[in-house]
XYZ file of C-alpha atoms in Angstrom:
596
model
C 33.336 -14.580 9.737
C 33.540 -11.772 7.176
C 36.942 -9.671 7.343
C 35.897 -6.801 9.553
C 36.544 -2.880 7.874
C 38.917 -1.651 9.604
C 40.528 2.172 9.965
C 42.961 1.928 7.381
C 40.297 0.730 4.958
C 37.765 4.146 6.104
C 41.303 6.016 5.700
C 41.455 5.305 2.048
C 37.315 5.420 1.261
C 37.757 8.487 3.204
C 40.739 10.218 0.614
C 39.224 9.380 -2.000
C 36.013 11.053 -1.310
C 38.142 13.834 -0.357
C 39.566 13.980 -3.331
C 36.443 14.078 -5.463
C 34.668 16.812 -3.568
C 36.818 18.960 -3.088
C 35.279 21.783 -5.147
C 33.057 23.295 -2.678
C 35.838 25.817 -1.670
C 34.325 29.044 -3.101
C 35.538 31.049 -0.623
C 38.849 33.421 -0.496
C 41.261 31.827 1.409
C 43.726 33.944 0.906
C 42.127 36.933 3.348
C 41.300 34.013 6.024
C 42.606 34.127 9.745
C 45.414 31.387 9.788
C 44.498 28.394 11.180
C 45.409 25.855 13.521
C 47.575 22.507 12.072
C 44.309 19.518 12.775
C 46.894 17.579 14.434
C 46.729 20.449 16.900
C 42.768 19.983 17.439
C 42.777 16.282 17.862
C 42.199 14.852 21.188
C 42.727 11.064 21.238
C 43.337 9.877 17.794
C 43.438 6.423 16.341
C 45.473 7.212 12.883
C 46.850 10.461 11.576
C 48.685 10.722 8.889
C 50.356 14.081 7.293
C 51.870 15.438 3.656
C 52.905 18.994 5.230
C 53.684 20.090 1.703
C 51.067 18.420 -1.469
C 52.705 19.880 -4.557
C 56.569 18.576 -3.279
C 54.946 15.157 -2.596
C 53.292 14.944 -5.888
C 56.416 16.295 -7.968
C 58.498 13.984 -6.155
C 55.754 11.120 -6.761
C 55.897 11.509 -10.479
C 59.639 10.527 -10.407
C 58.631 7.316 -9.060
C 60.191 4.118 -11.462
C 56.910 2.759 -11.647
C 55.572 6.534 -13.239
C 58.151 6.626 -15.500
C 57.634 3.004 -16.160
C 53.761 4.203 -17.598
C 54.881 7.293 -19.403
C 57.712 5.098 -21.296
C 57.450 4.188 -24.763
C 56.939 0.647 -23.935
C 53.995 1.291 -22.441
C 52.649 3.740 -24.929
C 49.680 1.177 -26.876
C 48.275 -0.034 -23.311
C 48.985 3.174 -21.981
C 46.525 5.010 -25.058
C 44.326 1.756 -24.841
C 43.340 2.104 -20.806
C 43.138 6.333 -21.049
C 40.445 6.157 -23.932
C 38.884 3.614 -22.018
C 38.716 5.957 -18.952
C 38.193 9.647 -20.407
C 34.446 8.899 -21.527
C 33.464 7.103 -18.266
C 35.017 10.004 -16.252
C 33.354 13.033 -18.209
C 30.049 11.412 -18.523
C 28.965 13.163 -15.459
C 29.162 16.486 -16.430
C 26.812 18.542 -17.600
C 28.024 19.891 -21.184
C 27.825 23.470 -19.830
C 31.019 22.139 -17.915
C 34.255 21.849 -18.737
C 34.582 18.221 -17.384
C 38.896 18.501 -17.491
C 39.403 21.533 -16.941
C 37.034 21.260 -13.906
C 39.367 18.265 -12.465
C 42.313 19.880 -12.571
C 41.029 22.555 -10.539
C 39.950 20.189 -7.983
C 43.377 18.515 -7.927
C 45.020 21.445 -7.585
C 44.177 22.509 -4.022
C 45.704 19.089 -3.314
C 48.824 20.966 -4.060
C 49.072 22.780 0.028
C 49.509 20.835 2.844
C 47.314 17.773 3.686
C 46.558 15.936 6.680
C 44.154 13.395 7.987
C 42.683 11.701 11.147
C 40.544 8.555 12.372
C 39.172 8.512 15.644
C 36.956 6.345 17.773
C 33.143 7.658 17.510
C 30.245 8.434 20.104
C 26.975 8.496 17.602
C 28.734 7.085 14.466
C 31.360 4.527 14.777
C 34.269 5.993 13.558
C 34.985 9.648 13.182
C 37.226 10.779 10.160
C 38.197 14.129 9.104
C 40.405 15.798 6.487
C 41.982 19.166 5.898
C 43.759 20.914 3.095
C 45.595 23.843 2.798
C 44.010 25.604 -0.225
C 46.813 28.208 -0.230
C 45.681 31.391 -3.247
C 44.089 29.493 -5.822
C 41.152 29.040 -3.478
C 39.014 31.613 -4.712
C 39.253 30.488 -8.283
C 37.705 27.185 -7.145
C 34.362 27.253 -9.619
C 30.889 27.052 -8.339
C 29.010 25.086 -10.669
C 29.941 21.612 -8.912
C 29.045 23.272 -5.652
C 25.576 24.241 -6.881
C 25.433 20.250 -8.117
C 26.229 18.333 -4.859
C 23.862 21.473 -3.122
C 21.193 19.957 -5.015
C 21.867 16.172 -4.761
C 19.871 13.990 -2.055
C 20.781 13.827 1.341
C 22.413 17.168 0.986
C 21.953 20.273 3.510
C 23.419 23.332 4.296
C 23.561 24.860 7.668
C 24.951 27.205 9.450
C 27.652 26.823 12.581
C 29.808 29.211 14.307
C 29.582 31.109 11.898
C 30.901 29.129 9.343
C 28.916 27.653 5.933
C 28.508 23.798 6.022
C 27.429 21.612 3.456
C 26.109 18.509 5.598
C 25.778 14.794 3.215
C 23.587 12.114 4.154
C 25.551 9.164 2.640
C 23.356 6.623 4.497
C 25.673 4.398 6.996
C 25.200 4.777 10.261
C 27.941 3.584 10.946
C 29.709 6.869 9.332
C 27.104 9.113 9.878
C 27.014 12.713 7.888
C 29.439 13.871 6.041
C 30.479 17.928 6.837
C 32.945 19.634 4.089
C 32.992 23.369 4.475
C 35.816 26.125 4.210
C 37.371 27.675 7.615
C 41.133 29.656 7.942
C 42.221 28.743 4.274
C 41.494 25.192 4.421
C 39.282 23.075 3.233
C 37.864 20.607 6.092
C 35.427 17.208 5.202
C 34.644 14.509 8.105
C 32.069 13.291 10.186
C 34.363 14.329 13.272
C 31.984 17.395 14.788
C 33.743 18.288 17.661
C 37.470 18.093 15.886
C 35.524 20.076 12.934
C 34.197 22.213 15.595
C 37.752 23.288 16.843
C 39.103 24.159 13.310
C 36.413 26.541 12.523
C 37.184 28.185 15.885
C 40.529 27.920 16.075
C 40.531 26.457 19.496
C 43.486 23.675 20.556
C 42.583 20.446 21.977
C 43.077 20.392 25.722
C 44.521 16.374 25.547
C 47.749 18.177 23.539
C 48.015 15.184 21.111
C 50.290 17.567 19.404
C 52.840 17.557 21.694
C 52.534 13.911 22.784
C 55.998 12.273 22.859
C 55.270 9.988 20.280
C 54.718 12.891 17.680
C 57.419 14.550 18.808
C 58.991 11.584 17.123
C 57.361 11.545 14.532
C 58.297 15.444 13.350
C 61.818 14.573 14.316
C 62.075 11.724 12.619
C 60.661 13.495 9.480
C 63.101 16.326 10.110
C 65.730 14.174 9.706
C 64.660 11.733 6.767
C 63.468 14.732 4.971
C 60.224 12.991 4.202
C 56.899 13.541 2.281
C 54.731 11.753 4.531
C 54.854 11.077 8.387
C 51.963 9.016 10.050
C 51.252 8.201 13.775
C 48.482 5.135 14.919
C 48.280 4.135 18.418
C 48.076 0.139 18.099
C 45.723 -0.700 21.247
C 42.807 1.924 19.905
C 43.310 0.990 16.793
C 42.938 -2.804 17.481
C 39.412 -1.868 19.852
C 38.620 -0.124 16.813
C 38.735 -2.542 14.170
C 37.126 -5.449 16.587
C 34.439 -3.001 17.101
C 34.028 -2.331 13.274
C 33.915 -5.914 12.788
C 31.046 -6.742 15.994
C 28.791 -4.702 14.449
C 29.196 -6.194 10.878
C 29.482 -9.825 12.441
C 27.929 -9.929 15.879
C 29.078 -12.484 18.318
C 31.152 -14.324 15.736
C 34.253 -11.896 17.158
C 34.189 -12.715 20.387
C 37.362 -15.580 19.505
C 39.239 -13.024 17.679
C 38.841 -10.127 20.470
C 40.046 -12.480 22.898
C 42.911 -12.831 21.101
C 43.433 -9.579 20.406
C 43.310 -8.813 24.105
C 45.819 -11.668 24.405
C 47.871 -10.054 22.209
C 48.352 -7.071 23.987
C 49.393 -4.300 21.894
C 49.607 -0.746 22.798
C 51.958 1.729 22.218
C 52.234 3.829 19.165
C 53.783 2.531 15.524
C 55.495 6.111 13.876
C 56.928 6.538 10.587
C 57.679 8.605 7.543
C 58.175 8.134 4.081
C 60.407 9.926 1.396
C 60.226 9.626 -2.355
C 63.155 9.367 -4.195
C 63.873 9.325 -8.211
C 64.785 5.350 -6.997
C 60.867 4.752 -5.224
C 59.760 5.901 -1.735
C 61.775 4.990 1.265
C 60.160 4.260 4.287
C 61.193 4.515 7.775
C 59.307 3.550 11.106
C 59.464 2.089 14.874
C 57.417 1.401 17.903
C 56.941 3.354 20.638
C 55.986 3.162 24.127
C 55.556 -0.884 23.879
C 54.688 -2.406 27.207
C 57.798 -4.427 29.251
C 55.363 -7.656 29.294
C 52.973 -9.168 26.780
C 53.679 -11.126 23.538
C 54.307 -8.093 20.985
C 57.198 -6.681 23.629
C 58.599 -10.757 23.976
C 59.003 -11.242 20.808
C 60.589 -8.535 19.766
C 62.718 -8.896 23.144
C 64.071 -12.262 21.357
C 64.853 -10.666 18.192
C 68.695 -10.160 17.133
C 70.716 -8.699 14.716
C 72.766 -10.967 12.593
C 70.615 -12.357 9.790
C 72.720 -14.556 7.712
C 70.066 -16.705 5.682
C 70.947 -13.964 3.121
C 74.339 -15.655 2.437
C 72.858 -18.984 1.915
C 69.871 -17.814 -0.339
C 70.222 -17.777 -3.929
C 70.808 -14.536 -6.172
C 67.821 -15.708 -8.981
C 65.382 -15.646 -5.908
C 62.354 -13.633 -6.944
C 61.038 -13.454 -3.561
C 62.963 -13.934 -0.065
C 62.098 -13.907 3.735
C 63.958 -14.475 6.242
C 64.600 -13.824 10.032
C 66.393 -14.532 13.443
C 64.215 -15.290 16.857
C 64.318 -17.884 19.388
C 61.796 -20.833 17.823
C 61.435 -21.904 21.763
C 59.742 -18.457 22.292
C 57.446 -18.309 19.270
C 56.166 -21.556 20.173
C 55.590 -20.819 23.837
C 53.671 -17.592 22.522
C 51.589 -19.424 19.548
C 50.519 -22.027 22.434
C 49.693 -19.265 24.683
C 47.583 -17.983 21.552
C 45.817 -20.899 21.146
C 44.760 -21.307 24.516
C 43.667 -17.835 24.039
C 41.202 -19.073 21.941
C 40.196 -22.042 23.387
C 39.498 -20.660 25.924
C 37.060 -18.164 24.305
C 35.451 -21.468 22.583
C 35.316 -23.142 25.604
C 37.620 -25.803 24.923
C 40.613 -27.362 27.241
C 43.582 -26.646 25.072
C 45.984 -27.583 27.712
C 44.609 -31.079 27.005
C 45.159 -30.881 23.267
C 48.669 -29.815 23.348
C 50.048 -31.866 26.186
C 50.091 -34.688 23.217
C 52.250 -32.567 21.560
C 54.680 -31.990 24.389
C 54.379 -35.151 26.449
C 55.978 -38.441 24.586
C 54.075 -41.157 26.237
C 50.781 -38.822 24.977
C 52.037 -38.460 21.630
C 51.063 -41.658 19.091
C 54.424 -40.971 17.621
C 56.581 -41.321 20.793
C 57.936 -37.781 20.804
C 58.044 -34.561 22.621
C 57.318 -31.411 20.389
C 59.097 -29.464 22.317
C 62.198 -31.789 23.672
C 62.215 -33.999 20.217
C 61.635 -31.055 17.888
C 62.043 -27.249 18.386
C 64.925 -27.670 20.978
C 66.701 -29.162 18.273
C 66.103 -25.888 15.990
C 68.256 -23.015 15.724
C 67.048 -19.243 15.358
C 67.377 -18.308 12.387
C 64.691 -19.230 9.174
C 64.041 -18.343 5.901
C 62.243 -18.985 2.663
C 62.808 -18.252 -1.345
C 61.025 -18.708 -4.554
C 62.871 -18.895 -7.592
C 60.821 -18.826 -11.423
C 61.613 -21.870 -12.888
C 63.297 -21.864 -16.070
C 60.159 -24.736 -17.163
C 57.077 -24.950 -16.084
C 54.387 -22.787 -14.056
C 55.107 -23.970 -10.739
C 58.462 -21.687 -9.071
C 61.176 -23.163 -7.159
C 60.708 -23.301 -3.242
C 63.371 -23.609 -0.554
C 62.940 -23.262 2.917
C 65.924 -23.234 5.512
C 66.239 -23.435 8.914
C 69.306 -23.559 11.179
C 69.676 -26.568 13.873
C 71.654 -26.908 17.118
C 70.992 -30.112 17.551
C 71.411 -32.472 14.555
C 71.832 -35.507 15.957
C 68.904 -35.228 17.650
C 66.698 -34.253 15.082
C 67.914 -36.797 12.540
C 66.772 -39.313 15.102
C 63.266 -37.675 15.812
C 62.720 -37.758 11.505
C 63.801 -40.938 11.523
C 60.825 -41.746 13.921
C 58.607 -40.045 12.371
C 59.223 -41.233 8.968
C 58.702 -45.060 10.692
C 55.561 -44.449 11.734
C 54.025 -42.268 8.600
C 55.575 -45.422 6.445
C 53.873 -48.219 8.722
C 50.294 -46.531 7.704
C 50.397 -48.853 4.719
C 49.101 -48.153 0.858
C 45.970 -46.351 2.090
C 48.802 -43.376 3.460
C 48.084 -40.131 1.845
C 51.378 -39.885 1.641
C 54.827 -41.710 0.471
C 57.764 -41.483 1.976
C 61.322 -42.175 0.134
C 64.756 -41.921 1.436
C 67.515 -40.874 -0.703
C 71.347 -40.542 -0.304
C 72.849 -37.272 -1.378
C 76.374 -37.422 -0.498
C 76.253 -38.847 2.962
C 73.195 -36.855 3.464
C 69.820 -38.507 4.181
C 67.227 -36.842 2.081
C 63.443 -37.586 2.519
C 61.020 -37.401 -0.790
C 57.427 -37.001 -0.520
C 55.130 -38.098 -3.139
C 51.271 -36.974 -2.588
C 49.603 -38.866 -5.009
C 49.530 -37.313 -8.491
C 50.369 -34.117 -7.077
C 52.826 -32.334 -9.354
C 55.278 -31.518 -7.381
C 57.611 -34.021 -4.735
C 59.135 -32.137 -1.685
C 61.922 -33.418 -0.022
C 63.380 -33.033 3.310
C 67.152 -32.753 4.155
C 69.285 -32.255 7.850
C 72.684 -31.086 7.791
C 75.064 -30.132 10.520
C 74.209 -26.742 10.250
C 70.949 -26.694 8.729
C 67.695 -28.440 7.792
C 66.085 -27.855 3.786
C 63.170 -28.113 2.380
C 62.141 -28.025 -1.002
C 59.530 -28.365 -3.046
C 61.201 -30.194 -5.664
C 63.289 -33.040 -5.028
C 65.411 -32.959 -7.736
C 66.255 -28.993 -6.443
C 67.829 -29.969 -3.153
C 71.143 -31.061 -4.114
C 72.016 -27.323 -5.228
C 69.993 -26.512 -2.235
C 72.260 -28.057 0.152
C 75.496 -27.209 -2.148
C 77.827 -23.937 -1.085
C 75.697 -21.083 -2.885
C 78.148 -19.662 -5.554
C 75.677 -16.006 -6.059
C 74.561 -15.606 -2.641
C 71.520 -12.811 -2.396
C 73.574 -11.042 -0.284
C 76.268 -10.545 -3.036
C 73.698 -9.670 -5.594
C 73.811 -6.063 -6.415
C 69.992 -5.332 -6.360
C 70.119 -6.486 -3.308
C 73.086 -4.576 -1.942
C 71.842 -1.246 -3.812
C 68.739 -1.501 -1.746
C 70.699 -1.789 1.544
C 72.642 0.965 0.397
C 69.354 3.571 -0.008
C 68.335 2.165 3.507
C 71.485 2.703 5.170
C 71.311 -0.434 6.920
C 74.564 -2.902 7.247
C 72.908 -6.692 6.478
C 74.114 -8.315 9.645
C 72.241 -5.320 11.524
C 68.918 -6.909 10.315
C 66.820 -9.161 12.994
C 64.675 -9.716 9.938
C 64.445 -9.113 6.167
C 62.252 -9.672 2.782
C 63.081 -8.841 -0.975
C 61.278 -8.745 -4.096
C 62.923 -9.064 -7.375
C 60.040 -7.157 -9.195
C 61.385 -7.794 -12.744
C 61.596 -11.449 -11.858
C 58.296 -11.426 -10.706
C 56.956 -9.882 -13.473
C 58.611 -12.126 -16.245
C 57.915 -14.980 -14.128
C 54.384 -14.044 -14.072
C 54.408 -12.881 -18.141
C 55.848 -16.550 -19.117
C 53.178 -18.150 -16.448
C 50.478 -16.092 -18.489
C 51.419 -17.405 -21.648
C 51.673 -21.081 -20.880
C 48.273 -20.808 -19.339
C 47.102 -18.945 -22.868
C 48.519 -21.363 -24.676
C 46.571 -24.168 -23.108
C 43.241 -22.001 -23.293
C 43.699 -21.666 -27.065
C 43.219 -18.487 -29.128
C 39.586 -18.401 -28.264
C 40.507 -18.183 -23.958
C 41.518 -15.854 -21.799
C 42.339 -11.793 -22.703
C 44.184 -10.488 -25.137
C 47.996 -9.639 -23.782
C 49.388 -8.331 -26.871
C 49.042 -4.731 -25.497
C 51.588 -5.433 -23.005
C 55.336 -4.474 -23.916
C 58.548 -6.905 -23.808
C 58.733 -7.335 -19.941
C 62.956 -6.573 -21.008
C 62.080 -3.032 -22.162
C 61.110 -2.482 -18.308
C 64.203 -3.237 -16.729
C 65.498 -0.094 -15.299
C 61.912 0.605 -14.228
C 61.174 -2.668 -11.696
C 63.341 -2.164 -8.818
C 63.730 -4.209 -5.683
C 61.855 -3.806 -2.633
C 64.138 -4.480 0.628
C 61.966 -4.227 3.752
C 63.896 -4.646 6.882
C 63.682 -4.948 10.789
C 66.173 -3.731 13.076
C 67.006 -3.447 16.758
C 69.044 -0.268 18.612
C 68.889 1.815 21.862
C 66.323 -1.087 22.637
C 63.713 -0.384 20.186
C 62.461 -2.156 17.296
C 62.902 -0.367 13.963
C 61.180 -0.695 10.373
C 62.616 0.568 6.950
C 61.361 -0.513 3.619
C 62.700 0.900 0.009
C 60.406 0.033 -2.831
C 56.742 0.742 -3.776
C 55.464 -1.843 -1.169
C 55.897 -0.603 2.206
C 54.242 -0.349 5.584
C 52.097 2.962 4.652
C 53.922 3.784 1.119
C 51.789 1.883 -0.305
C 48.243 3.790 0.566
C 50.270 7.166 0.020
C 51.455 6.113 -3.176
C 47.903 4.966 -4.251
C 46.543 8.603 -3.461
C 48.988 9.767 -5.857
C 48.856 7.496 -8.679
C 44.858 7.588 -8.488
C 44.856 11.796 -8.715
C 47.427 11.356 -11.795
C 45.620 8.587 -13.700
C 42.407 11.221 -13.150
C 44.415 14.009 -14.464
C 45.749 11.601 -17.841
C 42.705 10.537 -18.197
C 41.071 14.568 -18.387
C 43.566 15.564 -20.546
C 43.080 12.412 -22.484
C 40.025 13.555 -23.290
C 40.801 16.912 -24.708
C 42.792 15.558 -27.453
């Protein structure tokens, strides 16, 4: 089954189009009526998302590390390279009785009031989506020759409704429909949402009050307070029916298994959050609302607790780190619960299937899953990657704590038996070590390249995926992560104590990205001079230091609600906001590029 398009995915088709068509504003907006906000129009949304002021967002955006990162000298020869590259392609479609740049920057400019955006279930297409912009004074200066273009393009119409000029495109999905973009109240409006559309132009307020739903009320307040640049709002069960239906009509019956576990699942209630750039990256901050007392998404999140400690016990060269606390008991109650969701939907009895997992005297290897196993586990878990100073392949270590060690030494022990009776034919080898009074189990698959090994202490149980890296993995970490100042700096913009966390991930981006340089060259190497593209356009990944900063996204848990912040340019939503930006700057380079 194909990956079904989903809202989010329409969101960002849907800005970008927005983006590039915006010149049909020849009106004066200046001498229009006010208008309404759309979020006071909507009725029953699936996603809206906000920037209640463009040209602060996009001032603030070009502050971003990564920005300044592509406007450094470093960057300079890749930086010319790519803009030549893109200033021909993007000027070839304009006539030469156009200025092609100056002509963009107009465009971009009404981007520059406020901006705000909304996906909603459909009737005759699909989805609905619609846009609207603030074009604040500079509307009237908005030029008419690309009007008169798209005017004469196929599958274009204009008609006339409530008074109001429409420019109606055909774009040929009917799962979309026709695209409307006209000018009503000093905005510029584009969707396929008629009746929304409808209320804009006359200024009328939608009698659901989405507006003034308690969930936006968040939202505003929570803005308010994080003085942010973006706020967004998506109720979780419509947009769930939403993507599933998206994805029927794309794949037919093949959904059926994942609606029914979707419907499993249970999610409703709305996810809220905002996002602030600062000179450091954006900082995001959200939390779920209205979540249902039963059902998996509310149990889980029931079980979570603050006190994440993993952080202690991971190393400080980790490029990449995860970890969390919840009750292992629970998540395996809920993933068999899921499964039998879908066995069900298949027809199968999965009841039958995992009773040899929980029963011993159904189990070939004498022991209980449940009993033998994850009773034995603790609740917390986590998992970090670490370049390796040799070699392509990174370091791997995976932790998780144990209440019962006893028990679970015995239950390896068993297991390790019967894996090593399976003879020479066994796909895999088992060896058993002695590190210190600790029994350490070493994996060989074949030729594989790499030998994980297996290790219980009193507290904990390890895996790596190198043998020879578990003795420091099981040693008294001497630069714990949560010591390392990246780390703490990013904990720091969040405002967030580290044993508040229920769970946690960082990303060492200048690791990553001289990991990822040295992998690159060994593989170049091996290709010769004639393989692979030429890299000598990128800069000394040291020059970009002070422009990779960490990402620290978090999960916490107060006044009984689950919250989400994330500082970096990966995020929840910072991402897709982020991309909007960088995409209208790149443009803009590129335009003025050209005129040099």
């Amino acid at each position: 089954m194909r990956h079904p398009r989903t809202p989010l995915v329409l969101v960002l088709a849907s800005l970008v189009i927005f983006a590039s068509i915006t010149a049909f504003a020849r009106r004066d907006a200046t001498a229009a009526e006010p208008g309404l906000r759309l979020a006071d129009v909507l009725e029953s949304p699936v996603f809206y998302g906000e920037i209640p002021d463009g040209k602060a967002f996009f001032a603030a955006f070009d502050k971003h590390p990564w920005v300044r990162m592509m406007q450094s000298d470093a960057m300079a020869d890749l930086r010319i390279e790519t803009l030549d590259k893109m200033a021909s392609t993007l000027l070839d479609g304009f006539p030469e009785s156009i200025d092609g740049a100056s002509q963009i920057r107009s465009v971009f400019s009404i981007l520059d009031g406020d901006l705000e955006f909304a996906v909603s279930p459909g009737e005759e297409a699909l989805v609905h989506v619609v846009a609207k912009a603030g074009l604040g004074s500079g509307a009237n200066a908005l030029f008419e020759p690309l009007s008169e273009m798209l005017r004469e393009s196929d599958g274009a119409t204009v008609v006339e409704e409530h008074g109001c000029e429409i420019i109606r495109l055909d774009v040929g999905d009917p799962s979309i429909g026709a695209i409307d973009v006209f000018v009503a109240h000093g905005s510029l409006v584009i969707g396929n949402d008629r009746a929304t559309m409808k209320r804009l132009i006359t200024n009328t307020t939608a009698t659901d009050g989405f507006a003034t739903e308690p969930s936006v009320l968040a939202m505003r307040s929570a803005a308010e307070q994080q003085r942010s640049h973006v706020n967004y709002w998506i109720d979780l069960e419509e947009y769930m029916d939403l993507s599933m239906a998206l994805g029927e009509a794309e794949d037919g019956p093949d959904a059926e298994p994942v609606r029914a576990l979707f419907e499993w699942f249970g999610v409703e209630g709305q996810f809220i959050g905002s996002i602030r750039y600062d000179p450091s990256g954006p900082v995001e901050y959200a939390s779920f609302h209205d979540l249902p007392e039963s059902g998996p998404v509310s149990r889980v999140m029931a079980a979570m607790q603050p006190g994440l400690t993993m952080q202690r016990r991971a190393s400080s060269s980790a490029a990449l780190w995860v970890g969390m606390r919840l009750d292992v008991g629970l998540a395996t109650d809920l993933l068999a619960e899921g499964i039998g969701a879908l066995a069900e939907a298949h027809g199968v009895d999965a009841e039958e299937k995992l009773a040899a997992f929980r029963d011993r005297d159904s189990n070939p290897y004498g022991i209980s899953l449940t009993e033998d196993l994850i009773a034995t586990l603790g609740d917390e878990m986590s998992i970090e990657m670490i370049p390796p100073t040799a070699g392509p392949i990174p370091q791997v270590v995976a932790r998780m704590t144990v209440r019962d060690p006893a028990t679970l030494r015995a239950t390896l022990g068993r297991l390790v038996e019967a894996l090593s009776d399976s003879g020479e034919d066994a796909p895999v080898r088992i060896a058993t070590r002695d590190l210190s009074g600790t029994t350490m189990y070493v994996f060989t698959f074949g030729d594989a390249p790499v030998r994980p090994a297996l290790a219980v202490t009193d507290e904990e149980v390890v895996v790596s995926l190198f043998a020879t890296r578990m003795r420091e993995a099981l040693a008294e970490t001497k630069a714990p992560l949560a010591e390392h100042s990246a780390f703490q700096a990013a904990a720091g913009r969040l405002g967030i104590e580290a044993d508040a966390m229920t769970t946690a991930s960082f990303i060492d981006w200048f690791a990553l990205a001289r990991y990822g340089k040295n992998a690159a060259d060994g593989i170049l190497d091996m290709l010769g001079e004639s393989g692979g593209p030429d890299l000598t356009l990128l800069p000394d990944i040291a020059d970009l230091r002070e422009f990779l900063g960490p990402t620290l996204a978090v999960q916490t848990k107060r006044d009984g609600r689950v919250h989400y912040a994330s500082t970096g340019p990966v995020g929840t939503m910072a991402w897709m906001s982020s991309l909007l930006a960088a995409s209208r700057r790149v443009i803009e380079a590129a335009a003025d590029h050209a005129e040099r």
